[in-house]
Coordinates of C-alpha atoms in Angstrom, one line a residue:
X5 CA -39.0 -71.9 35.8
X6 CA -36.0 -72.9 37.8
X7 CA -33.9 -76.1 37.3
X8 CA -35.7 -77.8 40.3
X9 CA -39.0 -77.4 38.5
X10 CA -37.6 -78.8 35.7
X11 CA -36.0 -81.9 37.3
X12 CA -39.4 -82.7 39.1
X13 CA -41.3 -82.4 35.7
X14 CA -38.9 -84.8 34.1
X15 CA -39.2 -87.2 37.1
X16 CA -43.0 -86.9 36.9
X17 CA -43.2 -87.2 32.9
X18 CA -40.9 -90.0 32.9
X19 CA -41.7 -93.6 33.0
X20 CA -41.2 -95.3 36.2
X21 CA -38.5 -97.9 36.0
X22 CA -38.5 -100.8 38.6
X23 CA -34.5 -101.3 37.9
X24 CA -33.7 -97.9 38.8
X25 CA -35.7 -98.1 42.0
X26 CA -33.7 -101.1 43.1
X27 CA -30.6 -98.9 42.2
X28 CA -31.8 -96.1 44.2
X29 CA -32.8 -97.9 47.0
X30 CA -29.7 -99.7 47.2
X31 CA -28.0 -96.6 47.2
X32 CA -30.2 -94.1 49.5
X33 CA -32.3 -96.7 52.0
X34 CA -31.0 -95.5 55.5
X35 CA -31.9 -98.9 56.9
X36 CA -29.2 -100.3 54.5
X37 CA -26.9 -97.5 54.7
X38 CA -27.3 -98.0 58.5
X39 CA -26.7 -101.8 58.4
X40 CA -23.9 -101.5 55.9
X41 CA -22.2 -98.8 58.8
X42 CA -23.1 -101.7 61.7
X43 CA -20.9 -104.1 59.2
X44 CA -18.5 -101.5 59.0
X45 CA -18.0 -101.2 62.8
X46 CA -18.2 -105.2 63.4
X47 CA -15.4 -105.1 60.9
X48 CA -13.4 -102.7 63.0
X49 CA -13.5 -104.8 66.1
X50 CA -11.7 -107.5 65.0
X51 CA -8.0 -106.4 66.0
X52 CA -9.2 -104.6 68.3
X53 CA -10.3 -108.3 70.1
X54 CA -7.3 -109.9 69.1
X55 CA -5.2 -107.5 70.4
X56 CA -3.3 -107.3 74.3
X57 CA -4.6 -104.8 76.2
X58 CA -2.5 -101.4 76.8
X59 CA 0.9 -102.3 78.8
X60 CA 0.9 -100.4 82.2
X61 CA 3.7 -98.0 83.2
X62 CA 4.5 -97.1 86.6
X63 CA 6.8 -94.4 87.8
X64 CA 7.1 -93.8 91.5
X65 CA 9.5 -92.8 94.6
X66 CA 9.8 -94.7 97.5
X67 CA 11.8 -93.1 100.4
X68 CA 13.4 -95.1 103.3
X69 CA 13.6 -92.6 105.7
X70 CA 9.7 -92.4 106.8
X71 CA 10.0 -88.8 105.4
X72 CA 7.0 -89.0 103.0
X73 CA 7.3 -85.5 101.6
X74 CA 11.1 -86.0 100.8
X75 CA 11.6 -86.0 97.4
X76 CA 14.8 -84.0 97.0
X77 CA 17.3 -86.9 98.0
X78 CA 18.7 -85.1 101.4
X79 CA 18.4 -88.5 103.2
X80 CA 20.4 -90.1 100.8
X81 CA 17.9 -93.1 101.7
X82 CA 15.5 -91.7 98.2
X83 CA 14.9 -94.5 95.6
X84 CA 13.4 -93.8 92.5
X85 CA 11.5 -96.4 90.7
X86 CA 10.5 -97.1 86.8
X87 CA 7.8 -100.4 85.9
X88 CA 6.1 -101.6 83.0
X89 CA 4.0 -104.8 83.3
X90 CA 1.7 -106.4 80.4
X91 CA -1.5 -108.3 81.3
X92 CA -1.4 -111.1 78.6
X93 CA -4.6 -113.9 78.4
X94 CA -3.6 -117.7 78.6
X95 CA -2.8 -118.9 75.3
X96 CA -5.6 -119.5 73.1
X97 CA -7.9 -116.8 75.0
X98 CA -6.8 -113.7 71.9
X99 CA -8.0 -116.3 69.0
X100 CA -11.2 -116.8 71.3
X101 CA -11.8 -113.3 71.0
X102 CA -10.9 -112.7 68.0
X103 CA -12.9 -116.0 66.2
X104 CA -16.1 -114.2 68.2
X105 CA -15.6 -110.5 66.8
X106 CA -15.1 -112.3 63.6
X107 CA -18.7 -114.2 63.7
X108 CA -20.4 -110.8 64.9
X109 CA -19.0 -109.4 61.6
X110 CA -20.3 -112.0 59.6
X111 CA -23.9 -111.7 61.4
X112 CA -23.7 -108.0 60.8
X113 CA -22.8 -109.3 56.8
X114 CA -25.6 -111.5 56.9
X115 CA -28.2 -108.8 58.3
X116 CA -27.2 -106.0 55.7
X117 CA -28.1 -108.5 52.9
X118 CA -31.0 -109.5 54.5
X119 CA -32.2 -105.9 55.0
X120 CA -31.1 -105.3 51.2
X121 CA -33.3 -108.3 50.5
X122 CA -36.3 -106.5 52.5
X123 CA -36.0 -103.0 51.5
X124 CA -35.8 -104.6 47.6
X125 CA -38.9 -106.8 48.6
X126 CA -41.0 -103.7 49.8
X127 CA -39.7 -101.9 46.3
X128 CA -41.1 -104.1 44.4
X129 CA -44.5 -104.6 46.0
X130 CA -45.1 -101.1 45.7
X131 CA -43.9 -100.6 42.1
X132 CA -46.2 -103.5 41.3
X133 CA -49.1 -101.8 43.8
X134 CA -48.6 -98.5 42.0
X135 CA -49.1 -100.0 38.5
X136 CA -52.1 -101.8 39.5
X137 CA -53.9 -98.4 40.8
X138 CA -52.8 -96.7 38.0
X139 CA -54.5 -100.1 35.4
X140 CA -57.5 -99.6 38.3
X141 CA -58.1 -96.2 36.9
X142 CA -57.7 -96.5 33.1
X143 CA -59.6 -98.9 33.0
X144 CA -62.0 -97.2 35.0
X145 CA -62.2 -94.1 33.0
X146 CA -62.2 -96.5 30.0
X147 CA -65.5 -98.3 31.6
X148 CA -67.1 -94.4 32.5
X149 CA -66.6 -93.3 28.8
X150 CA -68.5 -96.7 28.1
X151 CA -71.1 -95.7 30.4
X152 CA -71.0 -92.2 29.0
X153 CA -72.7 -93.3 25.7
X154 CA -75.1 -95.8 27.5
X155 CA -75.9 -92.4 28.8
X156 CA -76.6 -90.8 26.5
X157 CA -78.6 -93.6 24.4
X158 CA -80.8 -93.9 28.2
X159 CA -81.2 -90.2 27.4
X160 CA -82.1 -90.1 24.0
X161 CA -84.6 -93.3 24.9
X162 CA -86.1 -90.9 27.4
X163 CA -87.3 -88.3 25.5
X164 CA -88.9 -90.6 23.1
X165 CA -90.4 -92.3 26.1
X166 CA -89.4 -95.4 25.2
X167 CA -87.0 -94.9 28.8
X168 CA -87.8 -94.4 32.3
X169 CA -86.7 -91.4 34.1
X170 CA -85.4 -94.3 36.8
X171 CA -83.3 -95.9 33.9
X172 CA -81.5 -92.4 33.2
X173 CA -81.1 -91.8 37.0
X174 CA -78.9 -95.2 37.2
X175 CA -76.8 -94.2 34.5
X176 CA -76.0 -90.9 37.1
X177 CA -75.7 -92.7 39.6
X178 CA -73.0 -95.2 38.2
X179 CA -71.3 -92.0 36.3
X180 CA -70.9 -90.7 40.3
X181 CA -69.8 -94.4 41.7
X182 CA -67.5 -94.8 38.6
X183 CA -65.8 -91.0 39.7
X184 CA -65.6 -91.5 43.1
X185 CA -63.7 -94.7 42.8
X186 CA -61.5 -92.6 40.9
X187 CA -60.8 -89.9 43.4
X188 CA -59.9 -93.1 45.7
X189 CA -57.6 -94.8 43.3
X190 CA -55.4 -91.1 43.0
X191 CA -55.4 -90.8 46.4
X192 CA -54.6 -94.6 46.7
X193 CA -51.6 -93.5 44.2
X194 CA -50.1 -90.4 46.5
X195 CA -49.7 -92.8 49.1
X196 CA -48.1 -95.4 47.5
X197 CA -45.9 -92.9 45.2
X198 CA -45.2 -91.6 49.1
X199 CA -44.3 -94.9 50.5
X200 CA -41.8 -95.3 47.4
X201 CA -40.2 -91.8 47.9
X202 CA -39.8 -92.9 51.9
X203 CA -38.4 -96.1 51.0
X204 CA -35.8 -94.3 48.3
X205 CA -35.0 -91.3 51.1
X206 CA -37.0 -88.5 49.0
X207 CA -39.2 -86.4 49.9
X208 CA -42.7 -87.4 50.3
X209 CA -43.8 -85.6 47.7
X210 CA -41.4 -86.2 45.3
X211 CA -42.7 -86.7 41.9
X212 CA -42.7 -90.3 40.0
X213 CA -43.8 -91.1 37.0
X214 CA -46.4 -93.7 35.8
X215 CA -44.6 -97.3 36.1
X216 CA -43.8 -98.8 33.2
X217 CA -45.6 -101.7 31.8
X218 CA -43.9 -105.3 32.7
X219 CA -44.2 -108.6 31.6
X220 CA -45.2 -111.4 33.6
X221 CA -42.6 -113.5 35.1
X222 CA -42.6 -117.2 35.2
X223 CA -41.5 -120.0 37.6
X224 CA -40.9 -123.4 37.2
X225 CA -39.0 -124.4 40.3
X226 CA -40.5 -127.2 42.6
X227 CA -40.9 -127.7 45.9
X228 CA -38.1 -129.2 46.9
X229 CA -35.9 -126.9 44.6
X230 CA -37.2 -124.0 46.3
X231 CA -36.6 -125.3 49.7
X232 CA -33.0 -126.2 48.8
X233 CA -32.4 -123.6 47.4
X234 CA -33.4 -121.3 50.0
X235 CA -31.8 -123.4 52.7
X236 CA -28.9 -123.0 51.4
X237 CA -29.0 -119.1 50.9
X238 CA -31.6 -117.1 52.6
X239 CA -29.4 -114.8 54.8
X240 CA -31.2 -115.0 58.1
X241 CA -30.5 -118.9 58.2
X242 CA -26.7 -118.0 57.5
X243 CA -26.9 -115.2 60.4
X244 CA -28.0 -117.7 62.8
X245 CA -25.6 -119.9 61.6
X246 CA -22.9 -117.7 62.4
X247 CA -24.6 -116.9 65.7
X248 CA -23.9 -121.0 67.1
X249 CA -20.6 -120.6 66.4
X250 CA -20.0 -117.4 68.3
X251 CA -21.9 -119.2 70.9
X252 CA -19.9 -122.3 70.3
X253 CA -16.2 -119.7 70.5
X254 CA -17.9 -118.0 74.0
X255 CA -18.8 -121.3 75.6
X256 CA -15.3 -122.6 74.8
X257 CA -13.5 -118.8 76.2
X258 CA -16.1 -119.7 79.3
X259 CA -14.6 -122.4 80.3
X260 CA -10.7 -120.9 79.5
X261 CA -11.7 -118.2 81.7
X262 CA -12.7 -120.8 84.5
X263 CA -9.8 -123.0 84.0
X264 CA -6.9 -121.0 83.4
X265 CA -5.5 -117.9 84.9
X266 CA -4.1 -114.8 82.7
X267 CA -0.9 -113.6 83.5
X268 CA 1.0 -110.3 84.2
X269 CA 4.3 -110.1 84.2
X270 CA 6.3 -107.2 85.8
X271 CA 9.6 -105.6 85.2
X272 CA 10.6 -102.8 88.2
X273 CA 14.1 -100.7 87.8
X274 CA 15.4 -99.2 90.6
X275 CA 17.5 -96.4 90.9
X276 CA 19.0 -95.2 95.1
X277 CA 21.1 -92.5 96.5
X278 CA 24.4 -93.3 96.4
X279 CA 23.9 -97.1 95.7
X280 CA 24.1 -99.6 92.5
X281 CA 20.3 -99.4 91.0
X282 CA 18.9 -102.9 91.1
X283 CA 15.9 -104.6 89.0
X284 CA 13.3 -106.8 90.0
X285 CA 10.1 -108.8 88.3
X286 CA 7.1 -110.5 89.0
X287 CA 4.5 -112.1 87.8
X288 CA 0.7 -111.3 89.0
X289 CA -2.0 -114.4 87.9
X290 CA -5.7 -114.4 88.2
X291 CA -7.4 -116.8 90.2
X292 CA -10.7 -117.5 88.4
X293 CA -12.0 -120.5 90.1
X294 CA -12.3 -119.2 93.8
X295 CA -15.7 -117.2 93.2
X296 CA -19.0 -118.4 91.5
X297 CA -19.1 -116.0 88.8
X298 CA -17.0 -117.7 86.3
X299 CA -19.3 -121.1 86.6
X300 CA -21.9 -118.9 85.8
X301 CA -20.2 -117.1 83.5
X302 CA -20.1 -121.4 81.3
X303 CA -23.3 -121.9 82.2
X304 CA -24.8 -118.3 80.5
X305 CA -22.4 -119.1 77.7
X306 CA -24.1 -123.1 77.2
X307 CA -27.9 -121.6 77.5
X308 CA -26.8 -119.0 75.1
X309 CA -25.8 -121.6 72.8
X310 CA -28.6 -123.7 73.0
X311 CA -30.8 -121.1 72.4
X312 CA -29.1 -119.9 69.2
X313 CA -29.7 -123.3 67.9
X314 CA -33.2 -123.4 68.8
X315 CA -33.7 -119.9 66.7
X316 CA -32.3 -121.2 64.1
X317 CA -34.9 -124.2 63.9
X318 CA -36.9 -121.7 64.4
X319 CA -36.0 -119.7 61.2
X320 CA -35.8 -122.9 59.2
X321 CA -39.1 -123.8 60.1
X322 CA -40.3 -120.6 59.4
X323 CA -38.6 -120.4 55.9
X324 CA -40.0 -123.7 54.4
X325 CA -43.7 -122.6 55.7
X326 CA -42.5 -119.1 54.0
X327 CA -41.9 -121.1 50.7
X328 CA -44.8 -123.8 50.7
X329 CA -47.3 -121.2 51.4
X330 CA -45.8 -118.5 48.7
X331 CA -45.6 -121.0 46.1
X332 CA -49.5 -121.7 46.7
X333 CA -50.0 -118.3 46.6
X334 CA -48.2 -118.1 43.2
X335 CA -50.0 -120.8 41.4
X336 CA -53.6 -119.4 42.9
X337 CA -52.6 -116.2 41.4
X338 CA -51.3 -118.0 38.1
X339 CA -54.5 -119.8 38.0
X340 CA -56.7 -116.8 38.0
X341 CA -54.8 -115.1 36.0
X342 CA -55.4 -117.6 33.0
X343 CA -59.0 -118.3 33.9
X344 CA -60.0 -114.0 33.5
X345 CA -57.5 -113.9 30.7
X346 CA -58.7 -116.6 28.7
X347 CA -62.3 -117.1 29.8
X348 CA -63.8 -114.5 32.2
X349 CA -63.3 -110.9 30.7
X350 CA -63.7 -112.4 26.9
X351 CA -67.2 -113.9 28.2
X352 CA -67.9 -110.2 30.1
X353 CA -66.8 -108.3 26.7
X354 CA -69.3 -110.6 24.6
X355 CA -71.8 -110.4 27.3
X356 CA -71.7 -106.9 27.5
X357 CA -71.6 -106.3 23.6
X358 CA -75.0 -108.2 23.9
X359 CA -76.6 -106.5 26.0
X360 CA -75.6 -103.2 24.5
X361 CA -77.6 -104.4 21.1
X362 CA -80.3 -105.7 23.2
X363 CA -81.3 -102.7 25.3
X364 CA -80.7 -100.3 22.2
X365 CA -83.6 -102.5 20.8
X366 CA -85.6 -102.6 23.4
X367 CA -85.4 -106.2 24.5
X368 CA -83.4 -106.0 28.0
X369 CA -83.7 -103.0 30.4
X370 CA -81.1 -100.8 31.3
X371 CA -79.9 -102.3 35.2
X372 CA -79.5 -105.6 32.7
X373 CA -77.3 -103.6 30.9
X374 CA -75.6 -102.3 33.9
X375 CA -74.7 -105.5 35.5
X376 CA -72.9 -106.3 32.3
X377 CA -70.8 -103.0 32.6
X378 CA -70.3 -104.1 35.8
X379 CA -69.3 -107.9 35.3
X380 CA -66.7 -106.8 32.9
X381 CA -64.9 -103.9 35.1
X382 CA -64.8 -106.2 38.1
X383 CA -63.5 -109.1 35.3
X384 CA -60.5 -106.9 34.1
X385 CA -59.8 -105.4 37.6
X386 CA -59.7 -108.9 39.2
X387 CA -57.3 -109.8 36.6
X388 CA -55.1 -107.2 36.9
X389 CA -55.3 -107.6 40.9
X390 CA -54.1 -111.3 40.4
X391 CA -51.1 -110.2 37.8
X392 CA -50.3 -108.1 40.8
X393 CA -50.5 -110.4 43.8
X394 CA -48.5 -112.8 41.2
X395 CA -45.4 -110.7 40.7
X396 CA -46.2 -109.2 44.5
X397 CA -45.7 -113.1 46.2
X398 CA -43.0 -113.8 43.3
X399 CA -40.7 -111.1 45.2
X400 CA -41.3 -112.4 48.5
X401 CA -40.9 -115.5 47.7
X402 CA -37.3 -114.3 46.2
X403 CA -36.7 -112.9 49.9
X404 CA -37.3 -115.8 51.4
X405 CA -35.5 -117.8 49.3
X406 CA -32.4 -115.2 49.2
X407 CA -31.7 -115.4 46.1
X408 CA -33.6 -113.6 42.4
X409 CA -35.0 -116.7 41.1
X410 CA -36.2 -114.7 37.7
X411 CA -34.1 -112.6 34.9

């Protein structure tokens, strides 16, 4: 068996740890990796925005002779010259630029922890989906090796014909329901084991253990706490943040743009046949106000602005629904949860108990006895489905708050 083998089995065999799959994910996703590269290169173009462009240099002959071609000096009327000029922005145009590669950085920022916050969400609701499947079908098999013996007593009822052949035909046909719905629940579990190895950057069919078992979280925040709270943190509000007061930098470099001219100044030496070299300068300027394109150029900048604002109402509006609507979802979950845990599957194991005593002696028939096989699967899987859904809305909730809001 070779070491890869090995590694697989241990991977399979293992328990499956939600903490390491954050760590993994963290560390593999290629959406993060890929946002944390698009921070990287935001970063990167802040000198170069703050920076002059390249000076110019200019190195050319000019000959007086109207002799083109001439370039050897027999005129004596050959001047050589040497330039450098420097296109430099009006003053405050570099900090402009630079202020606006500055808030694109922090947007970029803001995205890569929003996309950590995603990719961590997604983790979660499948490590919680996968245990669930894998509760669905002990308890499942659990329930079949209960029907098993119901079986068999149907069976042994039957040949003592104190059975019908219909009653030990139901108990086959549930044996086959109860298996089938097994067969779904594994191949329920490739998938999901699938979607966690896509999410990590592993193979498909990578192997992963069972998850391990988890306690229920809690939450007592209100309302209002959770709405601060994510107000104040949830990443895509910041981003948008950040994206007004780009806006707010462009519309102001706009209207510099409009207003003021950008200068060039030039420096020219001069060197001629047979007389003193001489220097000259000059200055080139812009002049941005003579065509149309720099009023539209403030008038982009302002819609731009004023739609950045809008999208961030927008995204606040969206959050608080996001919160509200999450937090009824959590205490519907929490409610069921207590009501199957306490109540439902206590009654459906009593129920069940009785009806087990009664049809052994003879008092209830067997598809009475059924339904209560029934009543207490569906109990215990409903329970376990709200557990899920509980801990499933708990880590969205977290992403749309932006912060972990449990230990």
């Amino acid at each position: 068996m070779n070491s890869k083998n090995v590694v697989e089995m241990n991977e399979a065999d293992a328990p499956l740890d939600l903490k390491w799959l954050i760590q993994e994910a963290k560390e593999h996703n290629p959406e993060i990796i890929a946002a944390q590269k698009r921070l990287h290169a935001a970063k990167a173009k802040i000198p170069q925005a703050k920076s002059l462009d390249d000076p110019n240099i200019r190195i050319g002959s000019f000959d007086m002779s109207n002799h083109p071609l001439n370039i050897n000096g027999q005129t004596n009327m050959l001047q050589q010259r040497y330039g450098v000029s420097q296109k430099i922005p009006f003053p405050g145009k570099l900090h402009l630029r630079g202020e606006i590669a500055t808030e694109d950085a922090h947007m970029m920022e803001k995205e890569l922890q929003s996309k950590i916050q995603e990719i961590l969400a997604l983790v979660k609701s499948a490590f919680y989906e996968l245990s669930y499947i894998n509760t669905a079908i002990d308890i499942t098999e659990e329930i079949r090796g209960l029907l098993r013996r119901f079986a068999a007593i149907t069976q042994e009822k039957y040949a003592v014909g104190t059975a019908t052949q219909r009653d030990v035909l139901a108990a086959q046909v549930e044996l086959s329901t109860l298996a089938n719905n097994i067969i779904v629940l594994n191949k329920e579990s490739e998938s999901m084991v699938a979607r966690l190895n896509m999410l990590l950057d592993r193979p498909t069919e990578a192997p992963l253990g069972k998850p391990r078992p988890f306690e229920k979280h809690s939450l007592r925040l209100t309302i209002k706490e959770l709405e601060d709270i994510a107000i104040k943190n949830r990443p895509e509000l910041k981003r948008f943040d950040h994206l007004i007061k780009r806006s707010e930098a462009e519309v102001k470099l706009s209207k510099k743009d409009y207003y003021f001219s950008d200068f060039e100044p030039m420096v020219e030496y001069m060197q001629e046949d047979k007389s003193s070299d001489t220097w000259a300068s000059a200055i080139t300027i812009n002049v941005p106000w003579l065509w149309p394109k720099n009023r539209s150029k403030v008038k982009e900048t302002k819609e731009t602005l004023k739609a950045a604002k809008s999208d961030y109402r927008f995204i606040n509006n969206k959050t608080l629904f996001e919160v509200k609507d999450l937090l009824v979802r959590l205490q519907a979950s929490e409610s069921t949860i207590n009501l199957y845990k306490t109540g439902v599957i206590p009654q459906a194991e009593q129920s069940l108990k009785a009806a087990r005593i009664g049809y052994e002696a003879g008092r209830i028939d067997f598809l009475t006895l059924i339904d209560s096989q029934r009543t207490l699967l569906n109990a215990k899987l409903l329970y376990h489905r709200a557990l899920i859904d509980f801990e499933q809305n708990l880590a969205n909730l977290e992403r749309s708050t932006g912060i972990q809001l449990t230990q």
